[in-house]
Short mmCIF file of C-alpha atoms in Angstrom, two decimals:
data_model
loop_
_atom_site.label_atom_id
_atom_site.label_comp_id
_atom_site.label_asym_id
_atom_site.label_seq_id
_atom_site.Cartn_x
_atom_site.Cartn_y
_atom_site.Cartn_z
CA UNK A 1 118.90 103.97 115.54
CA UNK A 2 121.57 106.66 113.62
CA UNK A 3 122.60 105.23 110.21
CA UNK A 4 126.25 105.17 111.41
CA UNK A 5 124.88 102.34 113.64
CA UNK A 6 123.16 100.82 111.40
CA UNK A 7 126.35 100.37 109.09
CA UNK A 8 128.54 99.36 112.21
CA UNK A 9 128.56 95.72 113.27
CA UNK A 10 129.64 95.99 116.65
CA UNK A 11 126.79 98.39 117.02
CA UNK A 12 124.37 96.29 115.56
CA UNK A 13 125.25 93.73 117.91
CA UNK A 14 125.00 95.54 121.04
CA UNK A 15 121.39 96.86 119.59
CA UNK A 16 120.39 92.91 118.88
CA UNK A 17 121.57 92.18 122.47
CA UNK A 18 119.37 94.58 123.52
CA UNK A 19 116.16 94.17 122.14
CA UNK A 20 117.04 90.18 122.68
CA UNK A 21 117.34 90.76 126.78
CA UNK A 22 113.93 93.04 126.63
CA UNK A 23 112.24 90.74 125.40
CA UNK A 24 113.59 87.03 127.11
CA UNK A 25 112.97 89.13 130.65
CA UNK A 26 109.46 91.59 129.52
CA UNK A 27 107.26 88.51 131.26
CA UNK A 28 109.52 88.09 134.42
CA UNK A 29 109.30 89.52 137.63
CA UNK A 30 111.51 92.01 139.51
CA UNK A 31 114.52 90.04 141.35
CA UNK A 32 117.07 91.52 143.46
CA UNK A 33 118.84 93.53 141.67
CA UNK A 34 122.70 94.76 142.36
CA UNK A 35 123.20 98.03 141.08
CA UNK A 36 127.07 98.91 139.55
CA UNK A 37 128.45 102.12 139.10
CA UNK A 38 131.17 103.05 136.67
CA UNK A 39 133.11 106.48 137.49
CA UNK A 40 135.61 108.19 136.36
CA UNK A 41 136.91 110.81 134.05
CA UNK A 42 135.42 111.30 130.24
CA UNK A 43 138.03 109.45 127.44
CA UNK A 44 139.00 106.34 130.05
CA UNK A 45 137.85 103.74 128.80
CA UNK A 46 134.15 104.11 130.67
CA UNK A 47 132.34 103.61 127.26
CA UNK A 48 134.22 100.84 126.68
CA UNK A 49 133.25 98.64 129.63
CA UNK A 50 129.38 99.78 129.52
CA UNK A 51 129.23 98.62 125.80
CA UNK A 52 130.90 95.23 127.18
CA UNK A 53 128.15 95.45 129.82
CA UNK A 54 125.15 95.60 127.37
CA UNK A 55 125.86 92.02 125.80
CA UNK A 56 125.60 90.10 129.51
CA UNK A 57 122.12 88.64 129.65
CA UNK A 58 122.26 89.30 133.67
CA UNK A 59 122.67 93.06 132.94
CA UNK A 60 120.38 96.02 132.39
CA UNK A 61 122.12 99.20 131.69
CA UNK A 62 121.63 103.05 131.69
CA UNK A 63 124.03 104.89 129.56
CA UNK A 64 124.41 108.53 130.04
CA UNK A 65 122.90 110.89 128.83
CA UNK A 66 121.39 114.28 127.87
CA UNK A 67 117.70 112.66 128.79
CA UNK A 68 116.57 109.17 129.94
CA UNK A 69 115.20 107.43 133.24
CA UNK A 70 118.35 107.47 135.04
CA UNK A 71 120.22 111.13 133.62
CA UNK A 72 119.21 114.40 132.77
CA UNK A 73 122.27 116.47 131.45
CA UNK A 74 124.16 113.80 131.59
CA UNK A 75 123.87 113.92 135.82
CA UNK A 76 121.87 110.96 137.59
CA UNK A 77 117.97 112.69 138.01
CA UNK A 78 118.39 112.14 141.93
CA UNK A 79 119.22 108.89 143.90
CA UNK A 80 115.71 108.25 144.42
CA UNK A 81 115.49 107.74 140.50
CA UNK A 82 118.29 105.16 140.56
CA UNK A 83 116.79 103.56 143.80
CA UNK A 84 113.87 103.11 141.61
CA UNK A 85 115.24 101.43 138.65
CA UNK A 86 117.41 99.29 140.74
CA UNK A 87 113.96 97.88 142.72
CA UNK A 88 111.81 97.48 139.43
CA UNK A 89 114.34 96.28 136.93
CA UNK A 90 114.12 92.70 136.10
CA UNK A 91 117.72 92.05 135.76
CA UNK A 92 120.00 90.84 138.62
CA UNK A 93 122.43 93.85 137.97
CA UNK A 94 121.54 97.32 136.57
CA UNK A 95 124.81 99.33 135.04
CA UNK A 96 124.87 102.73 135.23
CA UNK A 97 127.75 105.58 134.01
CA UNK A 98 127.22 108.78 135.97
CA UNK A 99 131.03 110.41 134.97
CA UNK A 100 129.54 113.37 136.06
CA UNK A 101 128.97 112.66 139.71
CA UNK A 102 131.80 110.94 139.97
CA UNK A 103 132.85 113.41 142.87
CA UNK A 104 129.72 112.12 144.62
CA UNK A 105 130.77 108.87 145.02
CA UNK A 106 130.85 108.51 148.39
CA UNK A 107 127.26 109.72 148.29
CA UNK A 108 126.42 107.18 146.17
CA UNK A 109 128.20 104.18 148.01
CA UNK A 110 125.76 105.09 151.08
CA UNK A 111 122.78 105.06 148.91
CA UNK A 112 123.75 101.80 147.71
CA UNK A 113 126.09 100.03 150.29
CA UNK A 114 125.09 96.56 148.65
CA UNK A 115 126.04 98.02 145.27
CA UNK A 116 129.34 97.55 143.12
CA UNK A 117 131.93 100.20 141.84
CA UNK A 118 134.14 100.83 139.21
CA UNK A 119 136.15 103.25 139.08
CA UNK A 120 138.43 103.68 135.35
CA UNK A 121 141.51 105.69 134.75
CA UNK A 122 143.80 105.90 131.67
CA UNK A 123 147.13 107.07 130.93
CA UNK A 124 146.82 110.90 131.43
CA UNK A 125 148.25 111.48 127.57
CA UNK A 126 146.04 109.37 126.25
CA UNK A 127 143.24 111.11 127.65
CA UNK A 128 144.00 114.61 126.74
CA UNK A 129 144.56 113.68 123.08
CA UNK A 130 141.19 112.04 123.12
CA UNK A 131 139.73 114.80 125.00
CA UNK A 132 140.26 117.90 122.93
CA UNK A 133 139.41 115.92 119.84
CA UNK A 134 136.19 114.95 120.99
CA UNK A 135 134.75 117.73 122.98
CA UNK A 136 134.08 121.91 121.89
CA UNK A 137 135.66 124.08 124.49
CA UNK A 138 137.61 120.98 126.13
CA UNK A 139 139.65 123.04 128.55
CA UNK A 140 136.80 126.03 130.00
CA UNK A 141 135.91 124.20 133.23
CA UNK A 142 140.15 123.47 134.33
CA UNK A 143 141.08 127.23 133.40
CA UNK A 144 137.82 128.75 135.07
CA UNK A 145 139.23 126.37 138.57
CA UNK A 146 143.30 127.76 137.70
CA UNK A 147 142.01 131.21 137.58
CA UNK A 148 139.93 130.97 140.36
CA UNK A 149 136.77 131.84 138.68
CA UNK A 150 133.17 130.60 138.97
CA UNK A 151 131.14 128.79 136.54
CA UNK A 152 132.64 125.67 136.03
CA UNK A 153 129.76 123.73 136.49
CA UNK A 154 129.96 120.36 137.80
CA UNK A 155 133.69 119.80 137.12
CA UNK A 156 133.88 122.79 139.71
CA UNK A 157 131.69 121.30 141.59
CA UNK A 158 134.19 117.79 141.91
CA UNK A 159 137.08 120.62 143.12
CA UNK A 160 138.47 120.54 147.01
CA UNK A 161 139.65 123.30 148.32
CA UNK A 162 143.00 121.34 148.34
CA UNK A 163 143.31 120.85 144.68
CA UNK A 164 142.42 123.97 143.71
CA UNK A 165 145.39 125.30 145.71
CA UNK A 166 147.52 122.89 143.72
CA UNK A 167 145.48 123.99 140.36
CA UNK A 168 146.18 127.92 140.93
CA UNK A 169 149.85 127.43 140.32
CA UNK A 170 149.16 126.72 136.96
CA UNK A 171 147.70 130.41 135.76
CA UNK A 172 150.59 130.91 133.05
CA UNK A 173 149.42 131.88 129.66
CA UNK A 174 151.90 129.95 128.06
CA UNK A 175 150.29 126.96 129.49
CA UNK A 176 148.99 124.42 126.34
CA UNK A 177 145.43 123.05 125.58
CA UNK A 178 146.81 119.99 125.67
CA UNK A 179 148.74 120.89 129.53
CA UNK A 180 145.10 121.84 130.57
CA UNK A 181 143.40 119.13 129.47
CA UNK A 182 145.96 116.92 131.08
CA UNK A 183 145.53 118.99 134.53
CA UNK A 184 142.00 118.02 134.05
CA UNK A 185 142.69 114.57 134.26
CA UNK A 186 144.68 115.35 137.48
CA UNK A 187 142.18 116.69 139.21
CA UNK A 188 139.24 114.02 138.47
CA UNK A 189 141.43 111.36 139.41
CA UNK A 190 142.75 112.56 141.99
CA UNK A 191 138.75 111.84 144.21
CA UNK A 192 139.86 108.74 144.07
CA UNK A 193 142.70 108.95 146.41
CA UNK A 194 141.00 112.32 148.16
CA UNK A 195 138.13 109.66 149.46
CA UNK A 196 140.71 106.82 150.21
CA UNK A 197 138.11 104.39 147.74
CA UNK A 198 140.66 101.92 147.97
CA UNK A 199 140.22 101.02 151.53
CA UNK A 200 137.13 100.06 150.10
CA UNK A 201 136.05 96.54 150.04
CA UNK A 202 133.07 97.02 147.38
CA UNK A 203 134.95 99.70 144.99
CA UNK A 204 137.88 98.53 142.10
CA UNK A 205 140.34 100.76 140.14
CA UNK A 206 140.73 99.74 136.89
CA UNK A 207 143.04 100.60 134.36
CA UNK A 208 142.41 100.81 130.91
CA UNK A 209 145.47 99.65 129.46
CA UNK A 210 145.32 96.30 131.71
CA UNK A 211 142.25 95.65 129.97
CA UNK A 212 142.51 96.45 126.16
CA UNK A 213 145.62 94.22 127.12
CA UNK A 214 144.36 91.49 128.48
CA UNK A 215 140.19 91.02 127.89
CA UNK A 216 139.66 87.94 129.03
CA UNK A 217 142.00 88.27 132.39
CA UNK A 218 140.33 91.63 132.69
CA UNK A 219 136.88 90.76 132.91
CA UNK A 220 137.22 87.58 134.40
CA UNK A 221 138.51 89.21 137.42
CA UNK A 222 135.72 92.05 137.01
CA UNK A 223 132.89 89.87 136.81
CA UNK A 224 134.22 87.73 139.98
CA UNK A 225 134.08 91.40 142.06
CA UNK A 226 130.74 92.05 140.04
CA UNK A 227 129.35 88.87 140.87
CA UNK A 228 128.52 87.74 137.23
CA UNK A 229 129.10 85.08 135.56
CA UNK A 230 131.99 84.69 132.81
CA UNK A 231 130.34 85.52 129.55
CA UNK A 232 133.14 85.72 126.26
CA UNK A 233 131.64 87.77 123.80
CA UNK A 234 131.38 90.79 126.24
CA UNK A 235 135.14 91.52 125.67
CA UNK A 236 135.14 90.18 121.68
CA UNK A 237 135.11 93.77 120.43
CA UNK A 238 137.97 95.07 122.82
CA UNK A 239 141.25 95.65 121.02
CA UNK A 240 144.64 97.51 121.97
CA UNK A 241 144.64 100.13 118.96
CA UNK A 242 144.00 102.96 121.34
CA UNK A 243 147.16 102.88 123.16
CA UNK A 244 149.15 106.11 122.20
CA UNK A 245 147.06 106.29 119.11
CA UNK A 246 147.87 109.61 118.47
CA UNK A 247 151.18 111.97 118.78
CA UNK A 248 151.36 113.57 122.35
CA UNK A 249 152.09 116.96 122.27
CA UNK A 250 154.86 118.83 124.26
CA UNK A 251 153.96 119.27 127.98
CA UNK A 252 154.88 121.36 130.67
CA UNK A 253 157.10 119.84 132.86
CA UNK A 254 155.54 120.77 136.55
CA UNK A 255 152.31 118.98 134.54
CA UNK A 256 153.73 116.18 133.92
CA UNK A 257 155.70 115.79 137.01
CA UNK A 258 152.06 116.28 138.74
CA UNK A 259 150.12 113.48 136.23
CA UNK A 260 152.76 110.87 136.50
CA UNK A 261 153.25 111.23 140.16
CA UNK A 262 148.93 110.56 140.48
CA UNK A 263 149.26 107.48 137.05
CA UNK A 264 152.35 106.06 139.46
CA UNK A 265 150.70 105.84 142.48
CA UNK A 266 147.15 104.59 140.91
CA UNK A 267 149.35 101.88 139.17
CA UNK A 268 150.02 100.75 142.70
CA UNK A 269 146.22 100.52 143.46
CA UNK A 270 144.57 98.78 140.87
CA UNK A 271 142.86 95.87 140.65
CA UNK A 272 145.15 93.36 138.65
CA UNK A 273 143.62 91.08 136.13
CA UNK A 274 144.21 87.32 136.10
CA UNK A 275 147.14 86.37 134.55
CA UNK A 276 145.93 83.75 131.85
CA UNK A 277 148.27 80.76 130.86
#
């Protein structure tokens, strides 16, 4: 554990929960395990959701990583590796966050038809702000796609011909880093609609803002969908301070129109949390 984690009470609680669960389940036999997959774009609240899963006593959590049993270079090692982890799990639920493989979600569904699938999204402006602050050279891949070049890695791999054609309209040198970060949000979240995922019975579309505004109702709905028992400790750490946390930069009108249209379409399809009275 890093020093910063040792000083963070929430992270301390997370690691204590992991240790407690390992001890509790160390002598139990493998049980029928339901895989749970979290998809979406980076900086959309997926880490918050996985953090919450860590606190539930019935979940084994495989965080996205550069190198662990499930991931290599932040992508799944293989569907076979995931299958083996699920088969040997001693927990009723095994949770994974294959964000860099989100464009392969239909293959995940074919490989794990018994699974539960979650797609998270968040307002494009907050994602763009967070993206630019978090990553080095954050708009490289989207610029490659817009300019019809190669070398965009997994991001470019997930771009359909229709999406690429639309993005090639945005090659103006006048576009800002914020514009390109918003376009990356559009391209990644468009995958949900392109794959007609809202028609799948074992997939839910979750909005970050819904969760942080109503944690209890959101987790009540989500856990019912997944099959988990309610567990209050999973959402006690959640707050809404990250909504519009930083000032938004100016955005090119055509980029804003594109993103706002997709945001409205996603909002209409999202999984609504319980309204608790």
